[in-house]
């Protein structure tokens, strides 16, 4: 089959690799019908995640059809159309029993496109398929559903829920990329008083307005002054960091009010200074986190009911074999206007399944 293979910092290629096969009785093989590219994939290509080994197939989000399952799989079967979650869950370890699937100690967590081959391929092996795939309602289009594999649960859980957004709050979202826009959309479910979006790219600030931001500002002094002006100098109740660079995180800690919450969503590849000399007295709560995807079933129901603006995030659609072009477009979002790119592959009728 064809897949997007990581070859070290700054290097990847769409090339032939061996078809995946069932390795464990809890595995499923999924034919990929829709896949997307995540900002985390760009971090991998920059060398920010050294644990990703050269030779790994990238990608951790997909929609497709089950073509084979191991003997212990009970909830899905060949022919089922499923969402492949970015998080794999064994369901048995302490963290899974507490709903913290991202920290799974039983061979799960974020492994696809990270520790094992991922979804940016014609086929993918999904471990622990019973808890790591979700049958899709017919009302949910594949292109929309793939956005529920990562960015919407990440924005909702790590940003909105960890940040404890409440009615009438002032919410600042720093970074109006796909996850930041999903944070704006899901924060609106809690009727905040106002949402302020911060970004460097004018096109993304325009997108933030379309997704429900009440005010926007360029990153830097302008944004911090706007937050101060709109809160009478108090600061924001919740600040969501959706970039992953030191300057944006430090700006978040300056814009939050005493007693407020900073919810870090961004993937950081460099150390960040935590200014406890200023923050220790302010009762500020700072949360970090890898998404657990416990909200995926609820988000799927909302999507089926037309309550999530998934389609509005998709700016570019490519065939699956245009993976390298899609990466180029997505990596130059400031120039191309890309928010979310979705790739769909041709239908395959035959898969030779290998057994160990």
mmCIF file of C-alpha atoms in Angstrom, residues 7-350:
data_model
loop_
_atom_site.group_PDB
_atom_site.id
_atom_site.type_symbol
_atom_site.label_atom_id
_atom_site.label_comp_id
_atom_site.label_asym_id
_atom_site.label_seq_id
_atom_site.Cartn_x
_atom_site.Cartn_y
_atom_site.Cartn_z
ATOM 1 C CA UNK A 7 12.237 9.847 7.542
ATOM 2 C CA UNK A 8 13.627 12.205 10.145
ATOM 3 C CA UNK A 9 13.445 15.922 10.867
ATOM 4 C CA UNK A 10 12.114 17.742 7.812
ATOM 5 C CA UNK A 11 11.816 14.612 5.679
ATOM 6 C CA UNK A 12 8.810 12.498 4.682
ATOM 7 C CA UNK A 13 7.567 10.740 1.550
ATOM 8 C CA UNK A 14 4.417 9.162 0.111
ATOM 9 C CA UNK A 15 5.739 5.697 -0.741
ATOM 10 C CA UNK A 16 5.103 1.975 -0.820
ATOM 11 C CA UNK A 17 5.036 0.146 2.516
ATOM 12 C CA UNK A 18 3.914 -3.282 3.655
ATOM 13 C CA UNK A 19 0.181 -3.762 4.174
ATOM 14 C CA UNK A 20 -0.790 -3.918 7.858
ATOM 15 C CA UNK A 21 -1.935 -7.204 9.318
ATOM 16 C CA UNK A 22 -3.623 -8.411 12.495
ATOM 17 C CA UNK A 23 -0.964 -8.647 15.218
ATOM 18 C CA UNK A 24 -3.142 -8.981 18.317
ATOM 19 C CA UNK A 25 -6.589 -10.424 18.839
ATOM 20 C CA UNK A 26 -7.950 -6.966 19.702
ATOM 21 C CA UNK A 27 -6.800 -5.371 16.410
ATOM 22 C CA UNK A 28 -8.853 -4.141 13.485
ATOM 23 C CA UNK A 29 -7.676 -3.292 9.983
ATOM 24 C CA UNK A 30 -9.360 -0.210 8.563
ATOM 25 C CA UNK A 31 -9.407 0.888 4.941
ATOM 26 C CA UNK A 32 -8.896 4.644 5.113
ATOM 27 C CA UNK A 33 -11.562 6.653 3.306
ATOM 28 C CA UNK A 34 -10.832 10.086 4.804
ATOM 29 C CA UNK A 35 -7.827 11.400 6.690
ATOM 30 C CA UNK A 36 -6.533 14.780 7.745
ATOM 31 C CA UNK A 37 -3.286 16.453 8.791
ATOM 32 C CA UNK A 38 -2.798 17.777 12.315
ATOM 33 C CA UNK A 39 -0.564 20.541 13.597
ATOM 34 C CA UNK A 40 1.101 17.856 15.706
ATOM 35 C CA UNK A 41 2.228 16.161 12.485
ATOM 36 C CA UNK A 42 4.037 19.390 11.610
ATOM 37 C CA UNK A 43 5.670 19.371 15.047
ATOM 38 C CA UNK A 44 6.896 15.830 14.328
ATOM 39 C CA UNK A 45 8.375 16.921 11.014
ATOM 40 C CA UNK A 46 10.155 19.796 12.773
ATOM 41 C CA UNK A 47 11.787 17.320 15.144
ATOM 42 C CA UNK A 48 9.837 18.458 18.199
ATOM 43 C CA UNK A 49 8.878 14.855 19.104
ATOM 44 C CA UNK A 50 12.094 12.813 18.970
ATOM 45 C CA UNK A 51 10.331 9.647 20.127
ATOM 46 C CA UNK A 52 8.802 9.319 16.635
ATOM 47 C CA UNK A 53 11.206 6.991 14.844
ATOM 48 C CA UNK A 54 12.178 7.333 11.184
ATOM 49 C CA UNK A 55 10.159 4.843 9.151
ATOM 50 C CA UNK A 56 6.915 5.534 11.030
ATOM 51 C CA UNK A 57 3.732 6.149 9.025
ATOM 52 C CA UNK A 58 2.327 9.467 10.234
ATOM 53 C CA UNK A 59 -1.253 10.425 11.081
ATOM 54 C CA UNK A 60 -3.651 9.762 13.937
ATOM 55 C CA UNK A 61 -7.099 10.700 12.555
ATOM 56 C CA UNK A 62 -9.188 8.766 10.043
ATOM 57 C CA UNK A 63 -12.566 7.557 8.904
ATOM 58 C CA UNK A 64 -12.826 4.274 7.072
ATOM 59 C CA UNK A 65 -14.293 0.817 6.741
ATOM 60 C CA UNK A 66 -13.378 -2.190 8.850
ATOM 61 C CA UNK A 67 -11.954 -4.908 6.585
ATOM 62 C CA UNK A 68 -10.710 -7.395 9.175
ATOM 63 C CA UNK A 69 -10.762 -7.879 12.943
ATOM 64 C CA UNK A 70 -8.956 -10.014 15.494
ATOM 65 C CA UNK A 71 -10.701 -12.803 17.319
ATOM 66 C CA UNK A 72 -11.388 -10.794 20.489
ATOM 67 C CA UNK A 73 -13.029 -7.782 18.796
ATOM 68 C CA UNK A 74 -16.721 -7.611 19.693
ATOM 69 C CA UNK A 75 -18.165 -4.156 18.919
ATOM 70 C CA UNK A 76 -17.201 -3.701 15.264
ATOM 71 C CA UNK A 77 -17.020 -6.053 12.312
ATOM 72 C CA UNK A 78 -15.957 -6.019 8.659
ATOM 73 C CA UNK A 79 -18.107 -3.643 6.643
ATOM 74 C CA UNK A 80 -18.654 -1.180 9.496
ATOM 75 C CA UNK A 81 -17.916 2.467 8.762
ATOM 76 C CA UNK A 82 -15.983 3.868 11.720
ATOM 77 C CA UNK A 83 -14.179 6.862 13.123
ATOM 78 C CA UNK A 84 -10.611 5.993 14.149
ATOM 79 C CA UNK A 85 -9.841 7.937 17.315
ATOM 80 C CA UNK A 86 -6.505 9.682 17.775
ATOM 81 C CA UNK A 87 -6.342 7.946 21.172
ATOM 82 C CA UNK A 88 -6.173 4.186 21.631
ATOM 83 C CA UNK A 89 -7.612 2.737 24.848
ATOM 84 C CA UNK A 90 -7.091 -0.712 26.336
ATOM 85 C CA UNK A 91 -10.051 -0.219 28.693
ATOM 86 C CA UNK A 92 -8.465 -2.208 31.520
ATOM 87 C CA UNK A 93 -5.656 -0.186 33.068
ATOM 88 C CA UNK A 94 -6.147 2.268 35.917
ATOM 89 C CA UNK A 95 -6.127 5.320 33.650
ATOM 90 C CA UNK A 96 -8.667 3.871 31.223
ATOM 91 C CA UNK A 97 -10.960 2.961 34.122
ATOM 92 C CA UNK A 98 -10.781 6.607 35.189
ATOM 93 C CA UNK A 99 -11.583 7.826 31.658
ATOM 94 C CA UNK A 100 -8.022 9.106 31.126
ATOM 95 C CA UNK A 101 -7.532 7.187 27.898
ATOM 96 C CA UNK A 102 -4.716 9.451 26.743
ATOM 97 C CA UNK A 103 -2.573 8.062 29.583
ATOM 98 C CA UNK A 104 -3.411 4.393 28.880
ATOM 99 C CA UNK A 105 -0.777 2.019 30.271
ATOM 100 C CA UNK A 106 -2.075 -1.053 28.445
ATOM 101 C CA UNK A 107 -0.575 -0.354 25.045
ATOM 102 C CA UNK A 108 -2.739 2.633 24.206
ATOM 103 C CA UNK A 109 -2.725 6.394 24.547
ATOM 104 C CA UNK A 110 -1.486 8.425 21.599
ATOM 105 C CA UNK A 111 0.292 5.711 19.650
ATOM 106 C CA UNK A 112 -0.981 6.041 16.044
ATOM 107 C CA UNK A 113 1.516 8.011 14.006
ATOM 108 C CA UNK A 114 3.601 8.407 17.135
ATOM 109 C CA UNK A 115 4.804 5.074 18.487
ATOM 110 C CA UNK A 116 3.296 2.823 15.783
ATOM 111 C CA UNK A 117 2.278 3.315 12.167
ATOM 112 C CA UNK A 118 -0.566 5.776 11.744
ATOM 113 C CA UNK A 119 -3.496 6.667 9.545
ATOM 114 C CA UNK A 120 -2.023 8.650 6.639
ATOM 115 C CA UNK A 121 -2.106 5.533 4.522
ATOM 116 C CA UNK A 122 -4.455 3.398 2.473
ATOM 117 C CA UNK A 123 -4.908 1.010 5.421
ATOM 118 C CA UNK A 124 -4.199 1.207 9.136
ATOM 119 C CA UNK A 125 -4.001 -1.303 11.973
ATOM 120 C CA UNK A 126 -5.960 -0.062 14.999
ATOM 121 C CA UNK A 127 -5.116 -1.771 18.313
ATOM 122 C CA UNK A 128 -7.827 -2.199 20.964
ATOM 123 C CA UNK A 129 -10.451 -1.641 18.285
ATOM 124 C CA UNK A 130 -13.464 -2.040 20.568
ATOM 125 C CA UNK A 131 -12.675 1.176 22.441
ATOM 126 C CA UNK A 132 -10.624 2.960 19.782
ATOM 127 C CA UNK A 133 -13.103 3.045 16.898
ATOM 128 C CA UNK A 134 -16.615 4.481 16.814
ATOM 129 C CA UNK A 135 -19.340 3.301 14.424
ATOM 130 C CA UNK A 136 -20.553 6.302 12.462
ATOM 131 C CA UNK A 137 -24.161 7.400 12.016
ATOM 132 C CA UNK A 138 -25.185 7.579 8.382
ATOM 133 C CA UNK A 139 -26.024 11.266 8.845
ATOM 134 C CA UNK A 140 -22.367 12.167 9.477
ATOM 135 C CA UNK A 141 -20.292 12.694 6.338
ATOM 136 C CA UNK A 142 -16.794 11.192 6.371
ATOM 137 C CA UNK A 143 -15.136 14.568 5.760
ATOM 138 C CA UNK A 144 -16.911 16.026 8.778
ATOM 139 C CA UNK A 145 -16.450 12.958 10.955
ATOM 140 C CA UNK A 146 -12.658 12.922 10.591
ATOM 141 C CA UNK A 147 -12.550 16.266 12.425
ATOM 142 C CA UNK A 148 -14.018 14.490 15.460
ATOM 143 C CA UNK A 149 -11.024 12.161 15.722
ATOM 144 C CA UNK A 150 -8.814 14.798 17.328
ATOM 145 C CA UNK A 151 -9.331 18.535 16.958
ATOM 146 C CA UNK A 152 -12.859 18.804 18.329
ATOM 147 C CA UNK A 153 -12.349 16.536 21.358
ATOM 148 C CA UNK A 154 -8.969 18.193 21.979
ATOM 149 C CA UNK A 155 -10.406 21.704 21.867
ATOM 150 C CA UNK A 156 -13.446 20.714 23.916
ATOM 151 C CA UNK A 157 -11.753 18.613 26.611
ATOM 152 C CA UNK A 158 -8.308 20.181 26.988
ATOM 153 C CA UNK A 159 -9.443 23.735 26.285
ATOM 154 C CA UNK A 160 -13.085 24.344 27.181
ATOM 155 C CA UNK A 161 -13.708 21.724 29.855
ATOM 156 C CA UNK A 162 -10.285 21.940 31.527
ATOM 157 C CA UNK A 163 -10.600 25.722 31.408
ATOM 158 C CA UNK A 164 -14.015 25.474 33.101
ATOM 159 C CA UNK A 165 -15.764 27.876 30.762
ATOM 160 C CA UNK A 166 -19.002 29.083 32.356
ATOM 161 C CA UNK A 167 -21.873 31.339 31.322
ATOM 162 C CA UNK A 168 -20.921 35.047 31.137
ATOM 163 C CA UNK A 169 -17.163 34.312 31.214
ATOM 164 C CA UNK A 170 -14.676 36.263 29.144
ATOM 165 C CA UNK A 171 -12.768 33.644 27.160
ATOM 166 C CA UNK A 172 -9.565 34.368 25.236
ATOM 167 C CA UNK A 173 -8.388 31.847 22.637
ATOM 168 C CA UNK A 174 -4.771 32.393 21.644
ATOM 169 C CA UNK A 175 -4.226 30.753 18.277
ATOM 170 C CA UNK A 176 -7.020 30.692 15.696
ATOM 171 C CA UNK A 177 -5.883 27.596 13.863
ATOM 172 C CA UNK A 178 -8.161 24.542 13.583
ATOM 173 C CA UNK A 179 -8.008 23.638 17.289
ATOM 174 C CA UNK A 180 -8.445 27.257 18.356
ATOM 175 C CA UNK A 181 -11.477 27.621 16.088
ATOM 176 C CA UNK A 182 -12.932 24.390 17.458
ATOM 177 C CA UNK A 183 -12.366 25.803 20.958
ATOM 178 C CA UNK A 184 -14.315 28.919 20.009
ATOM 179 C CA UNK A 185 -17.163 26.816 18.600
ATOM 180 C CA UNK A 186 -17.404 24.525 21.629
ATOM 181 C CA UNK A 187 -16.915 27.340 24.153
ATOM 182 C CA UNK A 188 -20.054 28.917 22.720
ATOM 183 C CA UNK A 189 -22.013 25.887 23.973
ATOM 184 C CA UNK A 190 -21.561 27.399 27.469
ATOM 185 C CA UNK A 191 -22.814 30.899 26.569
ATOM 186 C CA UNK A 192 -19.741 32.894 27.634
ATOM 187 C CA UNK A 193 -20.119 36.649 27.874
ATOM 188 C CA UNK A 194 -17.509 37.272 25.201
ATOM 189 C CA UNK A 195 -14.871 35.379 23.250
ATOM 190 C CA UNK A 196 -11.681 37.109 22.110
ATOM 191 C CA UNK A 197 -9.493 35.445 19.472
ATOM 192 C CA UNK A 198 -5.779 36.207 19.114
ATOM 193 C CA UNK A 199 -3.607 35.269 16.157
ATOM 194 C CA UNK A 200 -0.915 36.643 13.858
ATOM 195 C CA UNK A 201 -2.729 35.848 10.589
ATOM 196 C CA UNK A 202 -5.536 38.207 9.492
ATOM 197 C CA UNK A 203 -7.253 35.366 7.588
ATOM 198 C CA UNK A 204 -7.473 33.283 10.742
ATOM 199 C CA UNK A 205 -8.838 36.220 12.725
ATOM 200 C CA UNK A 206 -11.537 36.558 10.064
ATOM 201 C CA UNK A 207 -12.278 32.844 10.467
ATOM 202 C CA UNK A 208 -12.500 33.324 14.230
ATOM 203 C CA UNK A 209 -15.238 35.899 13.733
ATOM 204 C CA UNK A 210 -17.173 33.440 11.570
ATOM 205 C CA UNK A 211 -16.860 30.788 14.279
ATOM 206 C CA UNK A 212 -18.260 33.089 16.930
ATOM 207 C CA UNK A 213 -15.493 35.296 18.335
ATOM 208 C CA UNK A 214 -16.885 38.615 19.540
ATOM 209 C CA UNK A 215 -13.554 40.435 19.162
ATOM 210 C CA UNK A 216 -10.191 39.674 17.577
ATOM 211 C CA UNK A 217 -6.685 41.053 17.945
ATOM 212 C CA UNK A 218 -3.227 40.527 16.544
ATOM 213 C CA UNK A 219 -0.882 38.701 18.902
ATOM 214 C CA UNK A 220 1.245 40.986 21.051
ATOM 215 C CA UNK A 221 0.608 44.183 22.959
ATOM 216 C CA UNK A 222 -2.577 44.875 20.991
ATOM 217 C CA UNK A 223 -4.199 41.673 22.237
ATOM 218 C CA UNK A 224 -3.237 42.211 25.863
ATOM 219 C CA UNK A 225 -4.520 45.785 25.760
ATOM 220 C CA UNK A 226 -7.811 44.670 24.189
ATOM 221 C CA UNK A 227 -8.359 42.077 26.914
ATOM 222 C CA UNK A 228 -7.632 44.686 29.574
ATOM 223 C CA UNK A 229 -10.009 47.178 27.945
ATOM 224 C CA UNK A 230 -12.861 44.688 27.586
ATOM 225 C CA UNK A 231 -12.557 43.441 31.171
ATOM 226 C CA UNK A 232 -12.000 46.804 32.879
ATOM 227 C CA UNK A 233 -8.456 45.751 33.669
ATOM 228 C CA UNK A 234 -9.488 42.526 35.417
ATOM 229 C CA UNK A 235 -8.329 40.006 32.805
ATOM 230 C CA UNK A 236 -10.004 37.017 31.203
ATOM 231 C CA UNK A 237 -11.761 34.291 33.173
ATOM 232 C CA UNK A 238 -10.375 31.608 30.843
ATOM 233 C CA UNK A 239 -7.427 31.769 28.443
ATOM 234 C CA UNK A 240 -6.907 28.863 26.062
ATOM 235 C CA UNK A 241 -3.416 28.461 24.587
ATOM 236 C CA UNK A 242 -3.699 26.790 21.171
ATOM 237 C CA UNK A 243 -0.327 27.567 19.583
ATOM 238 C CA UNK A 244 2.481 25.823 21.473
ATOM 239 C CA UNK A 245 5.253 28.426 21.568
ATOM 240 C CA UNK A 246 6.769 30.142 24.624
ATOM 241 C CA UNK A 247 5.583 33.651 23.724
ATOM 242 C CA UNK A 248 1.946 32.608 23.406
ATOM 243 C CA UNK A 249 1.918 30.714 26.701
ATOM 244 C CA UNK A 250 3.511 33.603 28.570
ATOM 245 C CA UNK A 251 0.992 36.003 27.015
ATOM 246 C CA UNK A 252 -1.816 33.760 28.283
ATOM 247 C CA UNK A 253 -0.529 34.025 31.846
ATOM 248 C CA UNK A 254 -0.517 37.825 31.545
ATOM 249 C CA UNK A 255 -4.071 37.998 30.186
ATOM 250 C CA UNK A 256 -5.759 35.769 32.790
ATOM 251 C CA UNK A 257 -7.449 37.336 35.804
ATOM 252 C CA UNK A 258 -6.669 36.433 39.417
ATOM 253 C CA UNK A 259 -8.620 33.255 40.114
ATOM 254 C CA UNK A 260 -8.856 32.460 36.405
ATOM 255 C CA UNK A 261 -7.821 29.463 34.323
ATOM 256 C CA UNK A 262 -5.147 28.999 31.686
ATOM 257 C CA UNK A 263 -5.826 25.855 29.642
ATOM 258 C CA UNK A 264 -2.794 24.858 27.588
ATOM 259 C CA UNK A 265 -3.692 22.910 24.459
ATOM 260 C CA UNK A 266 -0.694 23.666 22.248
ATOM 261 C CA UNK A 267 2.105 21.159 21.673
ATOM 262 C CA UNK A 268 5.314 22.700 23.000
ATOM 263 C CA UNK A 269 8.664 21.770 21.528
ATOM 264 C CA UNK A 270 10.712 24.222 23.608
ATOM 265 C CA UNK A 271 10.907 25.119 27.322
ATOM 266 C CA UNK A 272 8.603 27.874 28.559
ATOM 267 C CA UNK A 273 9.289 30.237 31.432
ATOM 268 C CA UNK A 274 6.656 30.009 34.167
ATOM 269 C CA UNK A 275 6.625 33.368 35.918
ATOM 270 C CA UNK A 276 5.709 32.213 39.405
ATOM 271 C CA UNK A 277 7.135 35.440 40.790
ATOM 272 C CA UNK A 278 3.978 37.058 39.356
ATOM 273 C CA UNK A 279 1.524 34.176 39.400
ATOM 274 C CA UNK A 280 1.987 32.685 42.872
ATOM 275 C CA UNK A 281 -0.281 35.246 44.496
ATOM 276 C CA UNK A 282 -3.035 35.271 41.862
ATOM 277 C CA UNK A 283 -4.787 31.944 42.485
ATOM 278 C CA UNK A 284 -4.380 31.065 38.813
ATOM 279 C CA UNK A 285 -5.067 27.490 37.700
ATOM 280 C CA UNK A 286 -2.942 26.199 34.817
ATOM 281 C CA UNK A 287 -3.921 22.928 33.166
ATOM 282 C CA UNK A 288 -2.152 20.872 30.536
ATOM 283 C CA UNK A 289 -3.238 17.687 28.915
ATOM 284 C CA UNK A 290 -3.332 15.189 26.123
ATOM 285 C CA UNK A 291 -6.880 14.637 24.902
ATOM 286 C CA UNK A 292 -8.644 11.570 26.326
ATOM 287 C CA UNK A 293 -11.491 11.487 23.738
ATOM 288 C CA UNK A 294 -14.094 10.603 26.381
ATOM 289 C CA UNK A 295 -16.279 13.280 24.747
ATOM 290 C CA UNK A 296 -16.243 11.677 21.285
ATOM 291 C CA UNK A 297 -19.662 9.960 21.566
ATOM 292 C CA UNK A 298 -21.306 13.234 22.636
ATOM 293 C CA UNK A 299 -19.550 15.162 19.872
ATOM 294 C CA UNK A 300 -20.709 12.580 17.319
ATOM 295 C CA UNK A 301 -24.299 13.082 18.461
ATOM 296 C CA UNK A 302 -23.905 16.848 18.216
ATOM 297 C CA UNK A 303 -22.434 16.526 14.747
ATOM 298 C CA UNK A 304 -25.279 14.279 13.591
ATOM 299 C CA UNK A 305 -27.702 16.916 14.881
ATOM 300 C CA UNK A 306 -25.913 19.672 12.962
ATOM 301 C CA UNK A 307 -24.673 21.430 16.104
ATOM 302 C CA UNK A 308 -20.956 21.530 15.245
ATOM 303 C CA UNK A 309 -19.494 23.633 12.397
ATOM 304 C CA UNK A 310 -17.201 20.894 11.135
ATOM 305 C CA UNK A 311 -17.675 21.577 7.428
ATOM 306 C CA UNK A 312 -16.743 25.223 7.895
ATOM 307 C CA UNK A 313 -13.253 24.202 9.005
ATOM 308 C CA UNK A 314 -12.464 22.322 5.794
ATOM 309 C CA UNK A 315 -10.771 24.593 3.281
ATOM 310 C CA UNK A 316 -8.989 22.087 1.037
ATOM 311 C CA UNK A 317 -9.890 18.586 -0.182
ATOM 312 C CA UNK A 318 -7.345 16.318 -1.888
ATOM 313 C CA UNK A 319 -7.203 12.733 -3.122
ATOM 314 C CA UNK A 320 -5.249 10.514 -0.774
ATOM 315 C CA UNK A 321 -2.272 10.272 -3.100
ATOM 316 C CA UNK A 322 -1.825 14.071 -2.996
ATOM 317 C CA UNK A 323 -0.514 13.782 0.571
ATOM 318 C CA UNK A 324 2.726 15.671 -0.068
ATOM 319 C CA UNK A 325 0.882 18.548 -1.763
ATOM 320 C CA UNK A 326 -1.613 18.655 1.122
ATOM 321 C CA UNK A 327 1.244 18.889 3.645
ATOM 322 C CA UNK A 328 2.737 21.774 1.696
ATOM 323 C CA UNK A 329 -0.568 23.657 1.645
ATOM 324 C CA UNK A 330 -1.265 23.000 5.321
ATOM 325 C CA UNK A 331 2.239 23.932 6.462
ATOM 326 C CA UNK A 332 1.965 27.318 4.729
ATOM 327 C CA UNK A 333 -1.418 28.186 6.206
ATOM 328 C CA UNK A 334 -0.588 31.868 6.578
ATOM 329 C CA UNK A 335 -0.100 32.079 2.802
ATOM 330 C CA UNK A 336 -2.642 29.520 1.603
ATOM 331 C CA UNK A 337 -5.489 30.237 4.017
ATOM 332 C CA UNK A 338 -5.656 26.552 4.944
ATOM 333 C CA UNK A 339 -7.584 25.664 8.062
ATOM 334 C CA UNK A 340 -8.183 21.946 7.769
ATOM 335 C CA UNK A 341 -7.251 19.774 4.809
ATOM 336 C CA UNK A 342 -9.055 16.484 4.221
ATOM 337 C CA UNK A 343 -7.815 13.708 1.958
ATOM 338 C CA UNK A 344 -9.925 10.880 0.577
ATOM 339 C CA UNK A 345 -8.522 7.789 -1.069
ATOM 340 C CA UNK A 346 -9.876 5.572 -3.812
ATOM 341 C CA UNK A 347 -11.961 2.556 -2.878
ATOM 342 C CA UNK A 348 -10.026 -0.733 -2.589
ATOM 343 C CA UNK A 349 -11.792 -4.029 -3.002
ATOM 344 C CA UNK A 350 -9.070 -6.449 -1.976
#
